[in-house]
Coordinates of C-alpha atoms in Angstrom, one line a residue:
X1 CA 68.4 65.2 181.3
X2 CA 70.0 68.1 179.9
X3 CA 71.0 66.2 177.3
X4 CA 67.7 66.5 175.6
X5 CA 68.6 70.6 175.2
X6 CA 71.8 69.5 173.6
X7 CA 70.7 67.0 171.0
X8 CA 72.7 68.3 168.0
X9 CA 69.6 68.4 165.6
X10 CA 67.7 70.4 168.3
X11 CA 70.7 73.0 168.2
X12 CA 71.3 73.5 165.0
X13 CA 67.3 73.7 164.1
X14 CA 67.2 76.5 166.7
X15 CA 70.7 78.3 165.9
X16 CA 68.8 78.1 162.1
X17 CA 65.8 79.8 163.2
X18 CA 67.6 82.6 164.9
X19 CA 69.5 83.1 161.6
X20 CA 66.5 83.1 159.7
X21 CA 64.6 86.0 162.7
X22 CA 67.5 88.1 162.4
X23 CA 67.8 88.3 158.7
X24 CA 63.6 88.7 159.1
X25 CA 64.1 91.4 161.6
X26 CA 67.4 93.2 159.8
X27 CA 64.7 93.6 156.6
X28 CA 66.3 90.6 154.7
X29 CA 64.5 87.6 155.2
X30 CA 65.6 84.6 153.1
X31 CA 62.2 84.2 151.6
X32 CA 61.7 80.9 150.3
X33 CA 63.8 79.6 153.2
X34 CA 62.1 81.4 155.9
X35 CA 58.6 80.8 154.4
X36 CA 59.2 77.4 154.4
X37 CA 62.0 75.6 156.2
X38 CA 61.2 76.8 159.3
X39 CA 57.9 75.4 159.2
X40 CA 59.6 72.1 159.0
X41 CA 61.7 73.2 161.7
X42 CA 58.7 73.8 163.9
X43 CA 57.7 70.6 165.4
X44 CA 61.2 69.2 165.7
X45 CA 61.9 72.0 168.3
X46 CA 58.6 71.9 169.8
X47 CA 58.4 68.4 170.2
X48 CA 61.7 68.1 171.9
X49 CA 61.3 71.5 174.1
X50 CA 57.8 68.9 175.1
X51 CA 60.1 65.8 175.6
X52 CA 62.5 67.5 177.7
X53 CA 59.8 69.1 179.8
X54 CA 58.8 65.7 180.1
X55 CA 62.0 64.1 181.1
X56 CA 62.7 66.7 183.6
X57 CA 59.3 68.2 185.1
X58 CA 56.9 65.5 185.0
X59 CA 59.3 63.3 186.5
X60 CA 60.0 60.5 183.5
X61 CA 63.5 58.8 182.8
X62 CA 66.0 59.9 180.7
X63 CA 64.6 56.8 178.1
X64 CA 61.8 58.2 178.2
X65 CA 60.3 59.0 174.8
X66 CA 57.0 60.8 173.0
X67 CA 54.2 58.6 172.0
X68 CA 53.3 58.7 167.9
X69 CA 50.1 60.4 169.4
X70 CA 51.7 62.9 171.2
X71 CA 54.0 63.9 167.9
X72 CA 50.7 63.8 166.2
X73 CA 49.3 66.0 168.7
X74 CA 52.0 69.1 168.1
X75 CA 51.6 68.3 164.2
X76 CA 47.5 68.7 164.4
X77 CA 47.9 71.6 167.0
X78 CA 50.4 73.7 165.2
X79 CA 48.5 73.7 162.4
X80 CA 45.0 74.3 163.2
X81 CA 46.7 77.2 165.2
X82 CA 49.2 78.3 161.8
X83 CA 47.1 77.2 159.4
X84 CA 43.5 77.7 160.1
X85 CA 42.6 79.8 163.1
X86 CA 45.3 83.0 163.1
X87 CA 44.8 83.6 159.2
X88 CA 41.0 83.9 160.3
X89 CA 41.5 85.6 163.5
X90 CA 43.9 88.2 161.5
X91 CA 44.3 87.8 157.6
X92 CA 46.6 90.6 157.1
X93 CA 49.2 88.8 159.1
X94 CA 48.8 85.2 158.5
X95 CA 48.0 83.2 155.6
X96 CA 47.1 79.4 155.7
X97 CA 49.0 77.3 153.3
X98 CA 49.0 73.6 153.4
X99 CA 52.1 73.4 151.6
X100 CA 53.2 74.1 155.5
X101 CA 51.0 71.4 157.1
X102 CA 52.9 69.1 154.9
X103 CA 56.2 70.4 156.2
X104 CA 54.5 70.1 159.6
X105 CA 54.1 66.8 159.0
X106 CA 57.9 66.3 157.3
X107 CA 59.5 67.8 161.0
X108 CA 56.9 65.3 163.2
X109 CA 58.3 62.6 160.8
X110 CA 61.5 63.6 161.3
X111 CA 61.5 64.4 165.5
X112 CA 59.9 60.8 165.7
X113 CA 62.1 58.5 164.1
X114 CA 65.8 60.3 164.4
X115 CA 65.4 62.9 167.2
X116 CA 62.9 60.8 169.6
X117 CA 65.6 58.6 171.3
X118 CA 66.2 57.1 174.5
X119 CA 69.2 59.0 176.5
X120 CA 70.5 55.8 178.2
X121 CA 69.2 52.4 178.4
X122 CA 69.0 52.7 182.5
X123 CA 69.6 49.2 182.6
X124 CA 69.8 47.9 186.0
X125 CA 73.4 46.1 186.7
X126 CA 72.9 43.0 188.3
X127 CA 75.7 41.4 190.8
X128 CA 77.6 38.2 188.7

């Protein structure tokens, strides 16, 4: 099941979002890319962080896979959470921007139909 931590779109989306922090956090954030592609990165990684947790902690199979309203779920929570409640709760850090709901969206699109896979087909061999 630790396959599901090693799906190369998972990797590279989080290796991307480090490189995008530590520019941030070295004072040279790559503005238009860290405004916005790591929105779309968003629900790819959580969604799969959620499959994964599903897969090993609540006990499913390795073909296991989310539900479209489970990816709809993350998409909807992140961002009410992103979106709508922290740019009210505290303005002068967050600002909505539904330009990033679509890229929510975009990454829930994405995660469902090329990241959301079975890991094996578990097919059970039977004797000839």
């Amino acid at each position: 099941m630790m396959k599901t931590l090693l799906n190369p779109w998972f990797l590279v989306f989080c290796v991307l979002w480090a490189v995008f922090y530590l520019a941030k956090i070295s004072h040279h954030p790559i503005l238009f890319l860290h405004g916005y592609f790591t929105d779309l990165l968003a629900v790819p990684v959580v969604a799969n962080l959620g499959l994964w947790f599903q897969r090993i902690f609540a006990g499913k199979r390795s073909i296991y896979v989310l539900k479209p309203g489970h990816v709809i779920f993350i998409v909807v929570y992140i961002s009410l959470v992103f979106e709508w409640f922290l740019p009210k709760y505290d303005p002068q850090k967050y600002t909505g921007d539904w330009l990033d709901v679509l890229l929510y969206i975009l990454g829930g699109l994405f995660f469902f139909f090329v990241m959301n896979k079975p890991l094996t087909n578990d097919r059970i061999k039977r004797p000839a």
